[in-house]
Short mmCIF file of C-alpha atoms and ligand atoms in Angstrom, two decimals:
data_model
loop_
_atom_site.label_atom_id
_atom_site.label_comp_id
_atom_site.label_asym_id
_atom_site.label_seq_id
_atom_site.Cartn_x
_atom_site.Cartn_y
_atom_site.Cartn_z
CA MET A 234 40.70 150.34 35.70
CA ILE A 235 38.44 147.57 36.98
CA SER A 236 38.88 144.15 35.51
CA ILE A 237 36.95 141.12 36.67
CA SER A 238 37.56 137.64 35.41
CA ASN A 239 35.76 134.37 36.06
CA LEU A 240 34.28 135.60 39.34
CA TYR A 241 32.33 133.14 41.50
CA LYS A 242 30.71 134.08 44.77
CA SER A 243 28.52 132.04 47.12
CA TYR A 244 26.83 132.71 50.41
CA GLY A 245 27.12 129.30 52.03
CA SER A 246 25.60 126.89 49.53
CA LEU A 247 23.79 129.64 47.61
CA GLU A 248 25.79 130.50 44.50
CA VAL A 249 25.08 134.14 43.71
CA LEU A 250 27.69 135.08 41.11
CA LYS A 251 28.42 132.41 38.50
CA GLY A 252 31.37 133.40 36.38
CA ILE A 253 31.46 137.14 35.81
CA ASP A 254 33.84 138.65 33.27
CA LEU A 255 33.85 142.41 33.07
CA ASN A 256 36.28 145.10 32.00
CA ILE A 257 35.69 148.71 32.85
CA PRO A 258 38.17 151.14 31.34
CA LYS A 259 39.08 154.34 33.11
CA GLY A 260 36.39 156.96 32.81
CA GLU A 261 33.60 154.61 31.87
CA VAL A 262 30.18 154.74 33.45
CA LEU A 263 28.66 151.28 33.57
CA SER A 264 25.13 150.69 34.72
CA VAL A 265 24.07 147.32 36.06
CA ILE A 266 20.43 146.34 35.79
CA GLY A 267 18.59 143.13 36.54
CA SER A 268 15.83 141.72 38.67
CA SER A 269 15.93 141.61 42.44
CA GLY A 270 18.23 138.93 43.83
CA SER A 271 20.27 138.58 40.64
CA GLY A 272 23.47 139.49 42.50
CA LYS A 273 23.99 143.15 41.60
CA SER A 274 24.72 144.35 45.14
CA THR A 275 26.87 141.32 45.76
CA LEU A 276 29.05 142.20 42.77
CA LEU A 277 29.76 145.64 44.24
CA TYR A 278 30.55 144.15 47.65
CA CYS A 279 33.05 141.81 46.02
CA ILE A 280 34.70 144.62 44.07
CA ASN A 281 35.07 146.56 47.30
CA GLY A 282 36.42 143.55 49.17
CA LEU A 283 33.53 143.64 51.62
CA GLU A 284 32.63 140.08 50.68
CA PRO A 285 35.15 137.30 50.06
CA ILE A 286 35.02 135.50 46.71
CA GLN A 287 35.31 131.80 45.92
CA LYS A 288 36.97 131.91 42.52
CA GLY A 289 38.30 134.35 39.97
CA GLN A 290 40.02 137.67 40.19
CA ILE A 291 39.16 141.33 40.62
CA ILE A 292 41.81 143.86 39.64
CA VAL A 293 41.26 147.49 40.51
CA ASP A 294 43.87 150.01 39.46
CA ASP A 295 46.46 147.22 39.04
CA ILE A 296 45.79 145.79 42.50
CA ASP A 297 44.37 142.32 43.00
CA VAL A 298 41.63 143.09 45.53
CA HIS A 299 41.31 139.59 46.92
CA ALA A 300 45.00 138.66 47.01
CA LYS A 301 46.23 137.81 50.50
CA GLU A 302 48.87 140.53 50.63
CA THR A 303 46.50 143.29 49.52
CA ASN A 304 45.77 146.01 52.04
CA LEU A 305 42.02 146.35 51.62
CA ASN A 306 41.88 149.64 53.48
CA SER A 307 44.07 151.35 50.93
CA VAL A 308 42.16 149.74 48.05
CA ARG A 309 38.94 151.09 49.49
CA GLN A 310 40.35 154.60 49.81
CA ASN A 311 40.41 154.75 46.04
CA MET A 312 36.90 153.37 45.71
CA GLY A 313 33.87 155.22 46.94
CA MET A 314 30.73 153.28 47.64
CA VAL A 315 27.16 154.42 48.13
CA PHE A 316 24.85 151.79 49.51
CA GLN A 317 21.29 150.77 48.87
CA GLN A 318 20.31 151.39 52.51
CA TRP A 319 21.16 154.80 53.88
CA ASN A 320 23.81 154.44 56.48
CA SER A 321 24.95 157.79 57.70
CA PHE A 322 26.65 157.64 61.08
CA PRO A 323 23.88 158.75 63.46
CA HIS A 324 26.16 159.94 66.26
CA LEU A 325 28.02 162.44 64.06
CA THR A 326 26.80 165.68 62.52
CA VAL A 327 26.47 165.91 58.77
CA LEU A 328 29.80 167.71 58.54
CA GLU A 329 31.55 165.24 60.86
CA ASN A 330 30.12 162.33 58.86
CA VAL A 331 31.95 163.55 55.80
CA ALA A 332 35.10 164.87 57.49
CA LEU A 333 35.85 161.75 59.55
CA ALA A 334 37.48 159.55 56.91
CA PRO A 335 39.55 162.36 55.34
CA LYS A 336 40.84 163.10 58.81
CA ILE A 337 41.64 159.63 60.13
CA VAL A 338 42.24 157.73 56.89
CA SER A 339 43.74 160.32 54.56
CA LYS A 340 45.34 162.02 57.59
CA LEU A 341 44.32 165.52 56.57
CA SER A 342 44.55 168.22 59.21
CA LYS A 343 41.29 168.94 60.97
CA SER A 344 40.72 172.20 59.12
CA ASP A 345 41.56 170.66 55.73
CA ALA A 346 39.22 167.75 56.41
CA LEU A 347 36.41 170.11 57.35
CA GLU A 348 37.07 172.16 54.23
CA VAL A 349 36.93 169.11 51.97
CA ALA A 350 33.78 167.95 53.74
CA GLU A 351 32.06 171.28 53.38
CA LYS A 352 32.95 171.45 49.69
CA GLN A 353 31.45 168.03 49.01
CA LEU A 354 28.33 168.81 51.03
CA LEU A 355 27.78 171.98 49.04
CA HIS A 356 28.29 169.86 45.94
CA VAL A 357 25.34 167.64 46.83
CA GLY A 358 23.17 170.48 48.09
CA LEU A 359 23.48 169.96 51.81
CA GLY A 360 25.31 173.18 52.56
CA ASP A 361 22.61 174.30 54.96
CA LYS A 362 22.65 171.10 57.01
CA LEU A 363 26.25 170.98 58.16
CA SER A 364 25.63 170.98 61.90
CA GLN A 365 22.48 168.84 61.83
CA TYR A 366 22.43 165.21 62.90
CA PRO A 367 21.39 162.67 60.24
CA SER A 368 18.17 161.87 62.10
CA ALA A 369 16.98 165.33 61.09
CA LEU A 370 17.47 164.58 57.37
CA SER A 371 15.05 163.07 54.91
CA GLY A 372 15.97 159.79 53.26
CA GLY A 373 16.99 161.60 50.12
CA GLN A 374 19.19 163.96 52.03
CA GLN A 375 20.80 161.06 53.87
CA GLN A 376 21.64 159.44 50.56
CA ARG A 377 23.21 162.63 49.29
CA LEU A 378 25.17 162.76 52.52
CA ALA A 379 26.45 159.27 51.75
CA ILE A 380 27.55 160.42 48.29
CA ALA A 381 29.36 163.43 49.72
CA ARG A 382 31.01 161.20 52.30
CA ALA A 383 32.35 158.88 49.62
CA LEU A 384 33.46 161.75 47.37
CA ALA A 385 35.39 163.39 50.20
CA MET A 386 37.94 160.59 49.95
CA GLU A 387 38.62 161.68 46.36
CA PRO A 388 38.21 158.16 45.03
CA LYS A 389 39.30 157.09 41.56
CA CYS A 390 36.11 155.17 41.02
CA MET A 391 32.64 155.09 42.52
CA LEU A 392 30.29 152.20 43.13
CA PHE A 393 26.64 153.21 43.41
CA ASP A 394 24.19 150.65 44.70
CA GLU A 395 20.81 152.06 43.75
CA ALA A 396 21.78 155.48 44.94
CA THR A 397 18.62 157.09 43.65
CA SER A 398 16.07 154.46 44.58
CA ALA A 399 15.38 156.16 47.91
CA LEU A 400 15.24 159.70 46.61
CA ASP A 401 12.24 161.94 46.20
CA PRO A 402 11.56 162.44 42.48
CA GLU A 403 12.56 166.10 42.58
CA LEU A 404 15.92 165.18 44.13
CA VAL A 405 16.79 162.47 41.65
CA GLY A 406 17.69 165.01 39.00
CA GLU A 407 20.07 166.74 41.34
CA VAL A 408 21.89 163.51 42.09
CA LEU A 409 22.00 162.65 38.41
CA ASP A 410 23.60 166.02 37.79
CA THR A 411 26.21 165.19 40.42
CA ILE A 412 26.89 161.84 38.83
CA ARG A 413 27.06 163.36 35.35
CA LEU A 414 29.50 165.92 36.66
CA LEU A 415 31.62 163.10 38.06
CA ALA A 416 31.49 161.37 34.68
CA ASP A 417 32.66 164.56 32.96
CA GLU A 418 35.50 164.75 35.44
CA GLY A 419 36.56 161.31 34.29
CA MET A 420 35.30 159.31 37.23
CA THR A 421 34.99 155.61 36.61
CA MET A 422 31.65 154.41 37.90
CA ILE A 423 29.51 151.33 38.32
CA CYS A 424 25.90 152.20 39.01
CA VAL A 425 23.46 149.51 40.02
CA THR A 426 20.05 150.89 39.28
CA HIS A 427 16.41 150.08 38.81
CA GLU A 428 15.85 153.27 36.86
CA MET A 429 16.14 152.56 33.16
CA GLY A 430 15.93 156.21 32.17
CA PHE A 431 18.90 156.92 34.40
CA ALA A 432 20.87 154.01 33.00
CA ARG A 433 20.15 155.00 29.43
CA GLU A 434 21.03 158.62 29.96
CA VAL A 435 24.13 158.49 32.11
CA SER A 436 25.95 155.31 31.21
CA ASP A 437 28.34 154.42 28.44
CA ARG A 438 27.47 150.75 28.73
CA VAL A 439 24.79 148.77 30.49
CA ALA A 440 25.10 145.23 31.85
CA PHE A 441 22.01 143.10 32.38
CA PHE A 442 22.34 140.60 35.23
CA HIS A 443 20.33 137.42 35.22
CA GLU A 444 20.72 134.71 37.85
CA GLY A 445 24.29 135.56 38.73
CA LYS A 446 25.57 136.00 35.19
CA ILE A 447 25.91 138.87 32.78
CA GLU A 448 23.21 137.93 30.33
CA GLU A 449 23.81 140.86 28.03
CA ILE A 450 26.13 143.85 27.97
CA ASN A 451 26.18 146.62 25.42
CA GLN A 452 26.19 150.33 24.80
CA ALA A 453 23.19 151.89 26.51
CA GLU A 454 21.34 152.83 23.30
CA LYS A 455 21.86 149.40 21.76
CA LEU A 456 20.98 147.42 24.85
CA PHE A 457 17.74 149.29 25.35
CA GLY A 458 17.01 149.82 21.66
CA SER A 459 17.50 146.25 20.49
CA PRO A 460 17.78 143.82 23.38
CA LYS A 461 18.83 140.36 22.22
CA SER A 462 18.32 138.16 25.27
CA LYS A 463 14.75 137.04 25.81
CA TYR A 464 15.22 137.50 29.57
CA LEU A 465 16.25 141.10 28.97
CA GLN A 466 13.27 141.66 26.67
CA LYS A 467 11.00 140.29 29.37
CA PHE A 468 12.71 142.36 32.07
CA LEU A 469 12.44 145.57 30.04
CA SER A 470 8.80 145.02 29.20
CA LYS A 471 8.10 144.50 32.89
CA VAL A 472 9.87 147.64 34.11
CA LYS A 473 8.37 149.80 31.41
CA THR A 474 4.80 149.03 32.32
CA MET B 63 8.38 150.84 123.01
CA ASP B 64 10.87 152.44 125.37
CA TYR B 65 13.82 152.87 123.03
CA ASN B 66 15.37 156.33 123.31
CA PHE B 67 16.99 157.68 120.20
CA HIS B 68 20.43 159.14 120.64
CA TRP B 69 21.68 160.88 117.55
CA ARG B 70 24.58 162.74 119.12
CA PRO B 71 27.16 159.94 118.66
CA VAL B 72 26.14 159.70 115.02
CA PHE B 73 26.69 163.40 114.47
CA LYS B 74 30.01 163.21 116.21
CA SER B 75 31.27 160.47 113.94
CA LEU B 76 29.74 161.96 110.79
CA PRO B 77 33.13 163.14 109.47
CA ASP B 78 34.46 159.59 109.81
CA LEU B 79 31.40 158.20 108.09
CA LEU B 80 31.70 160.64 105.21
CA GLU B 81 35.35 159.81 104.85
CA SER B 82 34.50 156.14 104.57
CA ALA B 83 31.83 157.07 102.04
CA ILE B 84 34.63 158.43 99.86
CA LEU B 85 36.25 155.00 100.08
CA THR B 86 32.95 153.47 98.99
CA LEU B 87 32.81 155.77 95.99
CA GLU B 88 36.45 155.10 95.19
CA VAL B 89 36.07 151.36 95.07
CA ALA B 90 32.79 151.62 93.15
CA ILE B 91 34.22 153.97 90.52
CA LEU B 92 37.41 151.96 90.10
CA SER B 93 35.42 148.74 89.78
CA MET B 94 33.26 150.40 87.13
CA ILE B 95 36.22 151.60 85.09
CA LEU B 96 37.80 148.14 85.25
CA GLY B 97 34.38 146.55 84.72
CA ILE B 98 33.84 148.53 81.53
CA ILE B 99 37.24 147.52 80.18
CA PHE B 100 36.83 143.83 81.06
CA GLY B 101 33.15 143.83 80.12
CA LEU B 102 33.97 145.25 76.69
CA ALA B 103 36.68 142.64 76.22
CA LEU B 104 34.41 139.81 77.38
CA SER B 105 31.60 140.85 75.06
CA LEU B 106 33.94 141.16 72.07
CA ILE B 107 35.44 137.75 72.86
CA ARG B 108 31.99 136.26 73.20
CA ILE B 109 30.91 137.70 69.83
CA HIS B 110 34.07 137.22 67.76
CA VAL B 111 36.25 134.49 69.25
CA LYS B 112 35.84 130.72 69.16
CA GLY B 113 37.45 128.08 71.36
CA PRO B 114 38.66 128.05 74.98
CA LEU B 115 38.84 131.82 75.30
CA LYS B 116 35.16 132.08 74.41
CA TRP B 117 34.25 129.50 77.03
CA PHE B 118 36.32 131.33 79.60
CA ALA B 119 34.38 134.53 78.81
CA ILE B 120 31.02 132.78 78.95
CA SER B 121 31.86 131.12 82.29
CA TRP B 122 32.90 134.48 83.74
CA ILE B 123 29.68 136.11 82.55
CA GLU B 124 27.50 133.24 83.76
CA LEU B 125 29.10 133.06 87.20
CA ALA B 126 29.01 136.82 87.70
CA ARG B 127 25.35 137.07 86.80
CA ASN B 128 23.98 133.92 88.37
CA THR B 129 25.70 133.56 91.75
CA PRO B 130 25.31 135.79 94.83
CA ALA B 131 27.59 138.81 94.83
CA LEU B 132 28.53 137.99 98.41
CA LEU B 133 29.92 134.60 97.39
CA GLN B 134 31.90 136.25 94.60
CA LEU B 135 33.42 138.55 97.18
CA PHE B 136 34.17 135.65 99.51
CA PHE B 137 35.90 133.85 96.67
CA PHE B 138 38.45 136.65 96.29
CA GLY B 139 38.75 136.93 100.09
CA PHE B 140 38.48 133.57 101.82
CA GLY B 141 38.48 131.39 98.69
CA LEU B 142 41.87 132.51 97.44
CA GLY B 143 42.96 132.91 101.07
CA ALA B 144 42.60 129.18 101.52
CA PHE B 145 45.27 128.75 98.85
CA GLY B 146 47.54 131.17 100.64
CA ILE B 147 46.78 134.04 98.29
CA HIS B 148 45.96 137.06 100.40
CA PHE B 149 44.85 140.53 99.37
CA SER B 150 44.02 143.66 101.30
CA PRO B 151 40.29 144.15 102.01
CA PHE B 152 40.25 147.00 99.50
CA LEU B 153 41.61 144.76 96.75
CA ILE B 154 39.24 141.93 97.64
CA VAL B 155 36.26 144.23 97.25
CA LEU B 156 37.68 145.81 94.11
CA MET B 157 38.20 142.41 92.51
CA GLY B 158 34.81 141.13 93.60
CA LEU B 159 32.97 144.16 92.25
CA THR B 160 35.01 144.21 89.06
CA PHE B 161 34.21 140.55 88.47
CA ASN B 162 30.52 141.21 88.98
CA ASN B 163 30.40 144.45 86.96
CA SER B 164 32.29 142.89 84.05
CA GLY B 165 29.80 140.05 83.79
CA TYR B 166 26.75 142.27 83.75
CA LEU B 167 28.29 144.94 81.53
CA ALA B 168 29.52 142.30 79.07
CA GLU B 169 25.95 141.25 78.39
CA ASN B 170 24.82 144.86 78.06
CA PHE B 171 27.62 145.52 75.60
CA ARG B 172 26.76 142.40 73.64
CA GLY B 173 23.19 143.60 73.27
CA GLY B 174 24.54 146.99 72.26
CA PHE B 175 26.84 145.56 69.58
CA ASN B 176 24.03 143.43 68.19
CA SER B 177 21.79 146.47 67.92
CA ILE B 178 24.16 148.26 65.50
CA PRO B 179 23.31 147.24 61.93
CA ASP B 180 26.03 145.56 59.86
CA THR B 181 25.60 148.26 57.26
CA GLN B 182 27.33 150.70 59.61
CA ILE B 183 30.42 148.51 59.57
CA ARG B 184 30.29 148.14 55.78
CA ALA B 185 29.90 151.87 55.27
CA SER B 186 32.80 152.56 57.57
CA LEU B 187 35.09 149.98 55.94
CA SER B 188 34.14 151.21 52.49
CA LEU B 189 35.63 154.60 53.41
CA GLY B 190 38.99 152.95 54.02
CA MET B 191 38.76 152.88 57.80
CA ASN B 192 40.33 149.80 59.33
CA HIS B 193 38.52 147.58 61.83
CA PHE B 194 40.02 149.35 64.82
CA GLN B 195 38.92 152.76 63.55
CA THR B 196 35.52 151.36 62.69
CA TYR B 197 35.06 150.09 66.22
CA THR B 198 36.42 153.10 68.06
CA ARG B 199 34.88 155.81 65.85
CA ILE B 200 31.64 154.31 64.65
CA ILE B 201 30.50 151.27 66.60
CA ILE B 202 31.53 151.83 70.21
CA PRO B 203 30.23 155.42 70.42
CA GLN B 204 26.84 154.15 69.29
CA VAL B 205 27.01 151.17 71.64
CA LEU B 206 27.81 153.48 74.54
CA ARG B 207 24.57 155.26 74.02
CA VAL B 208 22.61 152.00 74.01
CA VAL B 209 24.30 150.77 77.20
CA TYR B 210 24.40 154.11 78.96
CA HIS B 211 21.39 153.55 81.18
CA PRO B 212 22.21 149.95 82.09
CA MET B 213 25.71 151.23 82.87
CA THR B 214 24.34 153.89 85.19
CA ASN B 215 22.30 151.23 86.97
CA GLN B 216 25.38 149.08 87.34
CA MET B 217 27.25 152.01 88.90
CA VAL B 218 24.48 152.40 91.47
CA TRP B 219 24.54 148.69 92.04
CA ALA B 220 28.32 148.79 92.57
CA VAL B 221 27.96 151.46 95.24
CA LEU B 222 25.31 149.47 97.08
CA MET B 223 27.11 146.17 96.57
CA SER B 224 30.30 147.56 98.04
CA SER B 225 28.54 147.48 101.44
CA LEU B 226 29.18 143.73 101.39
CA GLY B 227 32.78 144.77 101.89
CA MET B 228 32.24 144.95 105.61
CA LEU B 229 31.97 141.16 105.64
CA VAL B 230 35.55 140.85 104.43
CA GLY B 231 36.82 143.48 106.84
CA PHE B 232 36.72 146.48 104.53
CA ARG B 233 36.03 149.73 106.39
CA GLU B 234 33.98 151.43 103.71
CA LEU B 235 30.78 153.21 104.65
CA SER B 236 28.96 150.13 105.95
CA GLY B 237 32.04 148.69 107.62
CA GLU B 238 32.69 151.98 109.35
CA THR B 239 29.05 152.21 110.41
CA GLN B 240 29.20 148.71 111.82
CA PHE B 241 32.32 149.65 113.75
CA PHE B 242 30.72 152.68 115.41
CA ALA B 243 27.38 150.96 115.91
CA SER B 244 28.87 148.13 117.88
CA LYS B 245 31.05 150.50 119.86
CA THR B 246 28.15 152.70 120.95
CA TYR B 247 25.23 150.25 120.70
CA ARG B 248 23.39 152.94 118.69
CA ILE B 249 22.78 150.45 115.95
CA PHE B 250 19.53 151.81 114.56
CA GLU B 251 20.71 155.42 114.51
CA TYR B 252 23.95 154.61 112.75
CA PHE B 253 22.44 152.46 110.06
CA ALA B 254 19.59 154.90 109.49
CA ALA B 255 22.10 157.71 108.99
CA THR B 256 24.14 155.52 106.67
CA ALA B 257 21.08 154.62 104.64
CA VAL B 258 20.51 158.33 104.08
CA ILE B 259 24.12 158.77 102.98
CA TYR B 260 23.78 155.89 100.48
CA TYR B 261 20.55 157.40 99.21
CA VAL B 262 22.16 160.79 98.67
CA ILE B 263 25.16 159.23 96.91
CA VAL B 264 22.90 157.30 94.55
CA LYS B 265 20.83 160.38 93.78
CA ILE B 266 23.97 162.37 93.03
CA ILE B 267 25.20 159.64 90.68
CA LEU B 268 21.89 159.50 88.85
CA GLY B 269 21.77 163.30 88.56
CA ALA B 270 25.34 163.45 87.27
CA ALA B 271 24.61 160.66 84.79
CA ARG B 272 21.60 162.53 83.46
CA LEU B 273 23.64 165.70 83.07
CA MET B 274 26.41 163.85 81.30
CA ALA B 275 23.94 162.12 78.97
CA SER B 276 22.52 165.42 77.81
CA ARG B 277 26.04 166.59 76.94
CA LEU B 278 27.21 163.34 75.35
CA PHE B 279 24.20 162.35 73.29
CA LYS B 280 23.04 165.28 71.26
CA TYR B 281 21.58 163.18 68.50
N1 ATP C 641 24.80 138.23 53.46
C1 ATP C 641 24.09 137.34 52.76
N2 ATP C 641 23.96 136.08 53.22
C2 ATP C 641 23.25 135.17 52.49
N3 ATP C 641 22.64 135.42 51.34
C3 ATP C 641 22.72 136.67 50.84
C4 ATP C 641 23.44 137.69 51.52
N4 ATP C 641 23.36 138.82 50.80
C5 ATP C 641 22.61 138.52 49.72
N5 ATP C 641 22.24 137.23 49.72
C6 ATP C 641 21.45 136.57 48.68
O1 ATP C 641 22.17 136.66 47.48
C7 ATP C 641 21.30 136.90 46.39
C8 ATP C 641 21.74 138.14 45.65
O2 ATP C 641 21.58 139.25 46.51
P1 ATP C 641 21.92 140.74 46.05
O3 ATP C 641 21.65 141.62 47.20
O4 ATP C 641 23.27 140.77 45.44
O5 ATP C 641 20.82 140.97 44.92
P2 ATP C 641 20.48 142.30 44.12
O6 ATP C 641 20.60 141.97 42.69
O7 ATP C 641 21.27 143.44 44.64
O8 ATP C 641 18.94 142.51 44.47
P3 ATP C 641 18.13 143.86 44.74
O9 ATP C 641 17.80 144.43 43.42
O10 ATP C 641 16.90 143.40 45.47
O11 ATP C 641 18.99 144.74 45.57
C9 ATP C 641 19.91 136.98 46.96
O12 ATP C 641 19.30 135.72 46.77
C10 ATP C 641 20.13 137.23 48.42
O13 ATP C 641 19.10 136.65 49.18
MG1 MG C 642 20.84 145.12 45.71
#
């Protein structure tokens, strides 16, 4: 589904990704962990074509994302992304936030778009906020809005960039349930996260990023149970305490 | 002080004055519409384009903001006239005001664009919207709110600035006033009445703008 080979990415002279190879089969949930600045967000931006790459290849659903002839807009329709910072559209109501892309990108009729939007908002527990503006929502609610907005495009895979890091503790579980549901439905997902419990519980595999490389990747139980890399051991001991 | 006020001639020509006030409003509104279009284009060029086009935009903005509006008007009247390019007084004023509005609005728009975080663009693109949709659906509506008050001010400014039109032979409100004042020698009375008309127009514009804002910006 997603296949990355020999990926290099720099911001100016700062090399952030230094040769990433990664294969994510359809239906897999991969968590990405690693210390701040190791390039986790950047990887997602590259997969989504939001950042250009210097070397290598990213294939999503048989399409080379960074090839010249690729229509990025249609690639992105199949790929939902939820960002680290909340970024609901402040000038649109909650319902309009979610209905906009189905209407103007997927070209659904207005009523169909609203129906899809409402369904996804109920899904993430925002059914009572439809006509509110995002400024009236808590951070956690805004992040759930972002998830609903991405899901409304019925993507084939989802990229989560620390989707739960901004959530109130009592809301995290609800979002995890949503993500688990997506996993059961066969959604392919990459979740960047700082929450080890989440990574362990939800993911099939976990990749540990260190200085722009995948230092270790393994099944969740094995990676957490018997980490091999000394950087990973250090990282895990730090986040546990 | 033995000046006797005579208001009767003013009242008699009030219909004519009000008619010319419509002309004032017309040229101001048209110059705002054009100014918004050109201003938007200039700001986008200034932000996104490199090379000669960018320098053209910057020169336009700099000249419009840093030279007297009267000279800008004269340029489109007498300046181009010297090269044998002649326009009607209405067009001269329209072009002068549009030039000026565009320059000021361009800088307001630029500030507006810079105030929208990049993450809004990323979020919009990530949903599969193209750049055009991102700008028209997400960015510009937010920018409009940021520039709404500066834009209202510019509209007021355009109405007042249009009075310079009388110096290029345009019979808008001030030109018309000048015409009657010199015919009747009731200079003070005419210009006092006209000042009141300008004041009322400006107040109406500001009131309408406030009303519109409360409908447009619910968030
Ligand atoms: N637009 C940019 N321009 C220049 N440098 C950038 C840009 N975005 C990120 N970087 C740099 O690239 C490196 C990796 O950033 P990235 O956001 O991918 O890290 P991360 O692993 O997601 O960290 P965090 O856990 O804090 O979110 C950092 O050193 C960061 O400063
Ligand atoms: Mg990050």
